[in-house]
Coordinates of C-alpha atoms in Angstrom, one line a residue:
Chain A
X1 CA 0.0 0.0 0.0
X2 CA 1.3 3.3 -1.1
X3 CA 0.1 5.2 1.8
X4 CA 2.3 5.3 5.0
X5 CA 0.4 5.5 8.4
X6 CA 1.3 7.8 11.0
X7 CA -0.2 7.0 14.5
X8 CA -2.7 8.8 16.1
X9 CA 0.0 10.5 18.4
X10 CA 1.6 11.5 15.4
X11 CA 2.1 14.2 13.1
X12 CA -1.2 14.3 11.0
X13 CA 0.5 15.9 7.9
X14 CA 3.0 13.5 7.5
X15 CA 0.2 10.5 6.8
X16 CA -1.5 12.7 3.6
X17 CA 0.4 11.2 0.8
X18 CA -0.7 11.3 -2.5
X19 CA -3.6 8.6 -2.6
X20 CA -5.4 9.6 0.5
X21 CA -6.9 12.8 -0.6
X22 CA -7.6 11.1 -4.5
X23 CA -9.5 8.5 -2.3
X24 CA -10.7 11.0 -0.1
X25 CA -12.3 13.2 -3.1
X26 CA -13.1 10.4 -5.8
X27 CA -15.3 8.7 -3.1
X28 CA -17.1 11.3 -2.2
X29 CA -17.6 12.5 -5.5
X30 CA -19.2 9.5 -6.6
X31 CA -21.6 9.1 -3.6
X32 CA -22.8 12.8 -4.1
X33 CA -23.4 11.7 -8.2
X34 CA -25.1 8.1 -6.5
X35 CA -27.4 10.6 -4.0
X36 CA -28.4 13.0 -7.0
X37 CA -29.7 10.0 -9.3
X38 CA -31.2 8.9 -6.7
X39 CA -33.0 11.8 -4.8
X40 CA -32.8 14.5 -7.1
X41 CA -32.7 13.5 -11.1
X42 CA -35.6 14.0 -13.1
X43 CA -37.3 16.2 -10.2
X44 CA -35.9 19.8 -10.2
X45 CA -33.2 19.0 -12.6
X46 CA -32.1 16.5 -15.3
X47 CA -29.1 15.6 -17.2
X48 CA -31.1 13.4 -19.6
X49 CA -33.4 15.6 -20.2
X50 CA -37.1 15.1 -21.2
X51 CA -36.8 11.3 -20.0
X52 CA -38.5 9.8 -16.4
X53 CA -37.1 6.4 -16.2
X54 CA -35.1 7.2 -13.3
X55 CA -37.2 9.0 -11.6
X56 CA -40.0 6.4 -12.0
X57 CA -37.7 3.5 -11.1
X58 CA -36.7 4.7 -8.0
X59 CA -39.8 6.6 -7.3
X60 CA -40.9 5.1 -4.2
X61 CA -37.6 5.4 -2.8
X62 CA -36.9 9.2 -3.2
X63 CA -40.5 9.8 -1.6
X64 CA -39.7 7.5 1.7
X65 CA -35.9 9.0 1.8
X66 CA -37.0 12.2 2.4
X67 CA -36.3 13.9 -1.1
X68 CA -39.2 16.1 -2.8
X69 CA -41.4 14.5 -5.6
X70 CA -43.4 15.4 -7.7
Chain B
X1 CA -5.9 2.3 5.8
X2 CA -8.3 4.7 3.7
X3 CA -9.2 2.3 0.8
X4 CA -9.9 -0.5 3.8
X5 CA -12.4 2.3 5.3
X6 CA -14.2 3.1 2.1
X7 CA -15.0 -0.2 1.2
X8 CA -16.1 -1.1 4.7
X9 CA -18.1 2.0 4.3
X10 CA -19.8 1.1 1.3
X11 CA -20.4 -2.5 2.5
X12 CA -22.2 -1.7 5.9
X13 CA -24.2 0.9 3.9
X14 CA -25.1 -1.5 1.5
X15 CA -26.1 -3.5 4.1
X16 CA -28.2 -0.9 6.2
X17 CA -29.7 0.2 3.1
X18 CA -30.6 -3.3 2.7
X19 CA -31.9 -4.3 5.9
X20 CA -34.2 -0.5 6.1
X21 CA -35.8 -2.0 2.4
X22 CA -36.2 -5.1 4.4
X23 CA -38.2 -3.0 6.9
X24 CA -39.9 -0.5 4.2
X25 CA -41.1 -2.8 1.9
X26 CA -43.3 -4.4 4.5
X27 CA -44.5 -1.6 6.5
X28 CA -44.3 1.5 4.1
X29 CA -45.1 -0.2 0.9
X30 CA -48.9 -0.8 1.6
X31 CA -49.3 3.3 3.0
X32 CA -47.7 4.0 -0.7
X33 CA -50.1 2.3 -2.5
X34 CA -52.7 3.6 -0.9
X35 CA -51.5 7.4 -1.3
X36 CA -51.6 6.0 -4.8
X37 CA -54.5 5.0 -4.8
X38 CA -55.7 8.0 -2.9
X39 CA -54.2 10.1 -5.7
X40 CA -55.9 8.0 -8.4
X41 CA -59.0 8.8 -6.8
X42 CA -58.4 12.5 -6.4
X43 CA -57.4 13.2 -9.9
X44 CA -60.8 11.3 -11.1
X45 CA -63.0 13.4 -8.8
X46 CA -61.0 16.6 -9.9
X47 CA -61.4 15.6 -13.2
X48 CA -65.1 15.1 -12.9
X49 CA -65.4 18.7 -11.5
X50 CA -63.2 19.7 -14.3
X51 CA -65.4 18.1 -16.4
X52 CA -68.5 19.6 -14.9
X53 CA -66.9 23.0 -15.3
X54 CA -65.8 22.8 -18.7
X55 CA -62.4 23.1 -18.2
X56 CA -59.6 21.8 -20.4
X57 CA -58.4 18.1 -19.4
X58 CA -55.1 16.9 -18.7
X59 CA -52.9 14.5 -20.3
X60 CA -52.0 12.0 -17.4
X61 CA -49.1 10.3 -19.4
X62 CA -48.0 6.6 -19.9
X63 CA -46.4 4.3 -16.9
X64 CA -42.7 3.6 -17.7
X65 CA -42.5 1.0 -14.7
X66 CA -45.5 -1.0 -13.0
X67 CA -46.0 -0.6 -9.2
X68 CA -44.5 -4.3 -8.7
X69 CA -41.1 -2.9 -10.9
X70 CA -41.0 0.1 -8.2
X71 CA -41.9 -1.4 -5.5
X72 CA -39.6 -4.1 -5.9
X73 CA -36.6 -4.0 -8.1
X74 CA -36.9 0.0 -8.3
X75 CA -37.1 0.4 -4.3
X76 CA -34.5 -1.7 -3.1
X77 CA -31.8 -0.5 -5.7
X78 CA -32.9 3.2 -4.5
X79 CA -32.3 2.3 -1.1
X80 CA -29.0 -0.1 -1.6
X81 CA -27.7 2.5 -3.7
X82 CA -28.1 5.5 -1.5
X83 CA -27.4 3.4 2.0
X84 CA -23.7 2.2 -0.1
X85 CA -23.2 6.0 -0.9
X86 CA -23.8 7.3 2.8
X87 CA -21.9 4.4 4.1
X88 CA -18.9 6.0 1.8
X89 CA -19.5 9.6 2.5
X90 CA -19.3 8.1 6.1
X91 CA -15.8 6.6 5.8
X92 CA -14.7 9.7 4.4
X93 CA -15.6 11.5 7.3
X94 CA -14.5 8.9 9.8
X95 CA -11.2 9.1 8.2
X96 CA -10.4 12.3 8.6
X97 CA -12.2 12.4 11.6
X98 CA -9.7 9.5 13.3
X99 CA -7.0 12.0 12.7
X100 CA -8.2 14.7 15.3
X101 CA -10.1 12.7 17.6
X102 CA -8.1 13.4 20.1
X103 CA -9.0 11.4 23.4
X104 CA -12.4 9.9 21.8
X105 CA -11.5 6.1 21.0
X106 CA -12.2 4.9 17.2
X107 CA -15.1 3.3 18.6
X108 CA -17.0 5.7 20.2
X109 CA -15.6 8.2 17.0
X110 CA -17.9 5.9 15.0
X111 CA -20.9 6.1 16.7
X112 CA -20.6 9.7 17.2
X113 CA -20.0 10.4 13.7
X114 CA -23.1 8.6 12.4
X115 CA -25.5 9.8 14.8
X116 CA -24.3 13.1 13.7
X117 CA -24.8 12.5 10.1
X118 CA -28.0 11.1 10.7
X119 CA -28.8 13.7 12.7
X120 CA -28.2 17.0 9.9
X121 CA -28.2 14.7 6.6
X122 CA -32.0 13.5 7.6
X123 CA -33.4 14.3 11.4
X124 CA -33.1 18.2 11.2
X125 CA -34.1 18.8 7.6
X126 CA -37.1 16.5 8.0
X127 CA -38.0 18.8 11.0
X128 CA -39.0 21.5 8.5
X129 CA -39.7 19.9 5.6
X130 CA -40.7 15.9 6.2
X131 CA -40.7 13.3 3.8
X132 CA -44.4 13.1 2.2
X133 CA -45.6 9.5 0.4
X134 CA -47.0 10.1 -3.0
X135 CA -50.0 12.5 -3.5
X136 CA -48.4 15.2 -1.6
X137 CA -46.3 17.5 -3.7
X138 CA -47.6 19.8 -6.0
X139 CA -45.4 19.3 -9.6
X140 CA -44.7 23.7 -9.8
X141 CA -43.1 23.5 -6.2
X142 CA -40.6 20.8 -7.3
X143 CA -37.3 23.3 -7.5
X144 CA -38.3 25.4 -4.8
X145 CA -38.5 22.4 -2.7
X146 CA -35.7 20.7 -3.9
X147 CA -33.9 23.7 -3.1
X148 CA -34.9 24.4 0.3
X149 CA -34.4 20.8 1.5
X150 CA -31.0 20.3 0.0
X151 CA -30.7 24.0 1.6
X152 CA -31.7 22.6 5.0
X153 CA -28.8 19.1 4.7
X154 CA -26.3 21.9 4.0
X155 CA -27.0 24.2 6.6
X156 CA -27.2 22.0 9.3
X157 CA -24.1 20.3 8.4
X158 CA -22.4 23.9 8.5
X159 CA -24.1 24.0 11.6
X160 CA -22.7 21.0 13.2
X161 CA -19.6 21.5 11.6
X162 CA -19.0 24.8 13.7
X163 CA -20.8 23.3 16.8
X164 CA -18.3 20.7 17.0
X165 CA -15.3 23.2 16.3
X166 CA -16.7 25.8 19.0
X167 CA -17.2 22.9 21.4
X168 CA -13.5 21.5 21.0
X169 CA -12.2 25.4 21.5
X170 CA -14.5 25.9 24.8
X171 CA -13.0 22.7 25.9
X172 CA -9.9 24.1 26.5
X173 CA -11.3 26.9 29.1
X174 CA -14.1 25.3 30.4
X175 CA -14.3 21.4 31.2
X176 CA -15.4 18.9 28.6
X177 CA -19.4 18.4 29.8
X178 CA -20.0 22.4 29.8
X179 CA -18.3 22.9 26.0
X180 CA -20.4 20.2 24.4
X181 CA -24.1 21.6 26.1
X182 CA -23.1 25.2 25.2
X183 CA -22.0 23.4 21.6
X184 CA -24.9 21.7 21.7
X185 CA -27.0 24.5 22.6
X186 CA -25.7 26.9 20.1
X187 CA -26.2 24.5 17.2
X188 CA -30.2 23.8 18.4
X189 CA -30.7 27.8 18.6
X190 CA -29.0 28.3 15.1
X191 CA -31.3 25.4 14.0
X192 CA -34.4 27.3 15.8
X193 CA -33.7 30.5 13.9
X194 CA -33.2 29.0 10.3
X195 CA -36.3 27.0 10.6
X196 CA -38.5 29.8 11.7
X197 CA -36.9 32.4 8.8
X198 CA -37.3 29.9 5.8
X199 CA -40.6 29.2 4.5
X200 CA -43.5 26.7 5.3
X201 CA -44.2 24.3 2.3
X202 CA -47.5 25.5 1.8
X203 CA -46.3 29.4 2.2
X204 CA -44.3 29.2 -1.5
X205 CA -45.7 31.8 -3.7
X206 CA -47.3 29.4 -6.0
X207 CA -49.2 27.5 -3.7
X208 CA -50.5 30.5 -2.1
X209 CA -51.5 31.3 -5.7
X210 CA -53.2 28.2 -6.2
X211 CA -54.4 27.0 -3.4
X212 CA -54.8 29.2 -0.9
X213 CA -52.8 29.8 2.7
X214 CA -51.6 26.4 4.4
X215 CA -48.8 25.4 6.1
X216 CA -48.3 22.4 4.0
X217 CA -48.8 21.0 0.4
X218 CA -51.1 18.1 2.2
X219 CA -54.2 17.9 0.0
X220 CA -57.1 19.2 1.2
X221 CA -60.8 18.1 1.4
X222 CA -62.0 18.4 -2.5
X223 CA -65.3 20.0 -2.5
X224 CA -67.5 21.1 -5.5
X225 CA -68.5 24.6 -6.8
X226 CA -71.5 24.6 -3.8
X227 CA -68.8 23.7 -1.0
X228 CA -69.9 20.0 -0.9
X229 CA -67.5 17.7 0.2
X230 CA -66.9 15.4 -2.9
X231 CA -63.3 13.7 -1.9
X232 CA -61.8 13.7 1.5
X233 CA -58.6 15.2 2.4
X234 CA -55.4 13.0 2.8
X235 CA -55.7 10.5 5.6
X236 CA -53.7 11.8 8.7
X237 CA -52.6 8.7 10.0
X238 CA -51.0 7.5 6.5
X239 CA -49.2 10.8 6.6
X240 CA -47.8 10.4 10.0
X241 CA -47.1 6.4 10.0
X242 CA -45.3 7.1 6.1
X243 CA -43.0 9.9 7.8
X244 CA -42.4 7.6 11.4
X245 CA -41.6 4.8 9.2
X246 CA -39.2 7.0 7.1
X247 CA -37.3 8.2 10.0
X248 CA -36.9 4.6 11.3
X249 CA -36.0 3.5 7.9
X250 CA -33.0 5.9 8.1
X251 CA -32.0 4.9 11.8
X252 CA -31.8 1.9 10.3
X253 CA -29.3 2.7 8.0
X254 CA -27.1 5.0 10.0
X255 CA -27.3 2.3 13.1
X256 CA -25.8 -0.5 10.9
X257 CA -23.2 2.1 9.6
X258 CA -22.3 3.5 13.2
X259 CA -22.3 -0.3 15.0
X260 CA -20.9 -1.9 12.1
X261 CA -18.2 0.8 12.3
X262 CA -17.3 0.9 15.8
X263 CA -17.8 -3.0 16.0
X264 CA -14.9 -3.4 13.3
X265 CA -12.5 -0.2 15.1
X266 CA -10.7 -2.4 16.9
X267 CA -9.4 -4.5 14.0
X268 CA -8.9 -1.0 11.9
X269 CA -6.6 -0.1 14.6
X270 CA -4.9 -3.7 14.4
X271 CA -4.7 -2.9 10.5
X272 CA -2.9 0.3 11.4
X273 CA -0.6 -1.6 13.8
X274 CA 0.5 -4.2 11.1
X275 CA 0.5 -1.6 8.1
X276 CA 3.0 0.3 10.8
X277 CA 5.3 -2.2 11.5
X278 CA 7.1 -2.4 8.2
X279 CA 7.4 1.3 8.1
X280 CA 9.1 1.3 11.6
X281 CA 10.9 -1.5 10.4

């Protein structure tokens, strides 16, 4: 593994190499784009445009998580 | 170390997501049909008064997926998929929460962190502007809606976020139990204040426009042009065992995130130990 660890005592700086913070920010960049198909597509905004199937398919879902539907 | 997080994130999310579909599918799916059918039924009456009226009809478009498709297939992917992506926002956060945890051990860190997440991604926004089952939403309000609640997740994680940072700094004047109830007190009060500035549901400007002045976007009794009742308004106790069953659905999720999590710190920390030893070495 390309990341050294420093323990918890230890310098926090010195355990950011390279990887982490790709990781770090790919991660969370996909579970923000997983969220938006899921909760938000299709409702106020769309990247497909004029199309539903996403909304419809996870319809039920995106009313019981909380998001706003139509 | 942060790769052996994320995918423990995304498994134990996966997993939560699973077991709360578990848990919808039997007691929420039934309350959505029947907003369904409510709906159903509330168009045709409208449509009849329409009709009566003479007013234009509207086109109510073809189904692209049958209620088994969503109900099935459709709701568990929605919930696997969102639990796996809030199990990996979570490891993200535990990460580089680890790093500054200072005294707090890795597995009370996990706990902590979930309920927190649980408590500004869903608990506090749902304060102001609860989930609703189908039939409750009028189509115009969509943006502004979508905007307020994703408004709302982002706030009170700002919230939090400065909560926990004022808490830490108080800490080091005052002992440990006072800095986290004034934290704790500052963040409700900020809450308070943001909830009562932004607006009710009901109180957007095209509701008000349409339908007159009410807190929410709950449809109302239907009555004809002589004030007759001719469809009832949406039944309260679908409405408040949808929204109960919503908020469980979640603590679901954020349970088997924050146990999984603090179950498995231990061996993290024995990861760490072994991933150290070479590096000593």
């Amino acid at each position: 593994m390309a990341t050294s660890y420093a323990p918890r005592t230890g310098l926090g700086a010195l355990s950011v190499s390279i990887p982490t913070p790709v990781w770090l920010i790919g991660t969370t960049l996909l579970a923000l784009l997983a969220i938006y198909f899921i909760g938000i597509d299709q409702g106020a905004v769309s990247v497909f445009g004029s199309d539903m199937h996403v909304h419809e398919f996870v319809h039920d879902g995106r009313h019981f998580l909380g998001f706003p539907c139509h | 170390m942060e790769k052996r997080i994320i995918g423990r994130g995304v498994l134990l999310g996966a997993l939560g997501g699973l077991l709360a579909f578990v848990f919808s599918r039997i007691l929420a799916e039934p309350i959505i049909d029947r907003a369904i059918d409510y709906e159903t039924g509330r168009d045709d009456a409208q449509m009849a008064l329409d009709r009566a009226a003479g007013k234009p009809m509207m086109d109510m478009g073809t189904e692209l997926f049958t209620r088994g498709q969503q109900a099935n297939a459709g709701f568990s992917f929605a919930l696997i998929v969102f639990g796996a992506a809030m199990g990996a926002l979570f490891a993200v956060v535990y990460y580089l929460a680890l790093r500054r945890s200072g005294k707090i051990t890795p597995r009370s860190l996990a706990l902590l962190v979930s309920g927190g997440m649980f408590l500004t991604l869903y608990v506090v926004p749902s304060l102001k502007y609860p989930a609703n089952p189908p039939a409750i939403g009028h189509h115009e309000t969509t943006k502004p809606r979508t905007a307020l609640y994703l408004g709302m997740i982002v706030i009170s994680v700002v919230a939090l976020v400065a909560a926990v940072w004022l808490g830490r700094k108080l800490a080091a004047r005052l002992d440990n139990w006072t800095a986290v109830i004034v934290a704790a007190a500052s963040f409700t009060v900020v809450m308070a204040v943001v909830m009562l500035v932004l607006p009710s549901l009901g109180q957007l400007s095209a509701n008000r426009r349409e339908y007159g002045d009410f807190a929410t976007e709950t449809p109302q009794p239907l009555q004809d042009p002589s004030g007759v009742i001719v469809y009832p308004g949406f039944p309260a106790d679908d409405l408040y065992h949808f929204r109960l069953y919503s908020f469980a659905a979640q603590a679901i999720l954020w349970l088997v995130i924050g146990v999984g999590f603090a179950w498995l710190a231990p061996r993290l920390r024995a990861d760490r130990a072994s991933e150290a030893a070479p590096v000593a070495a």
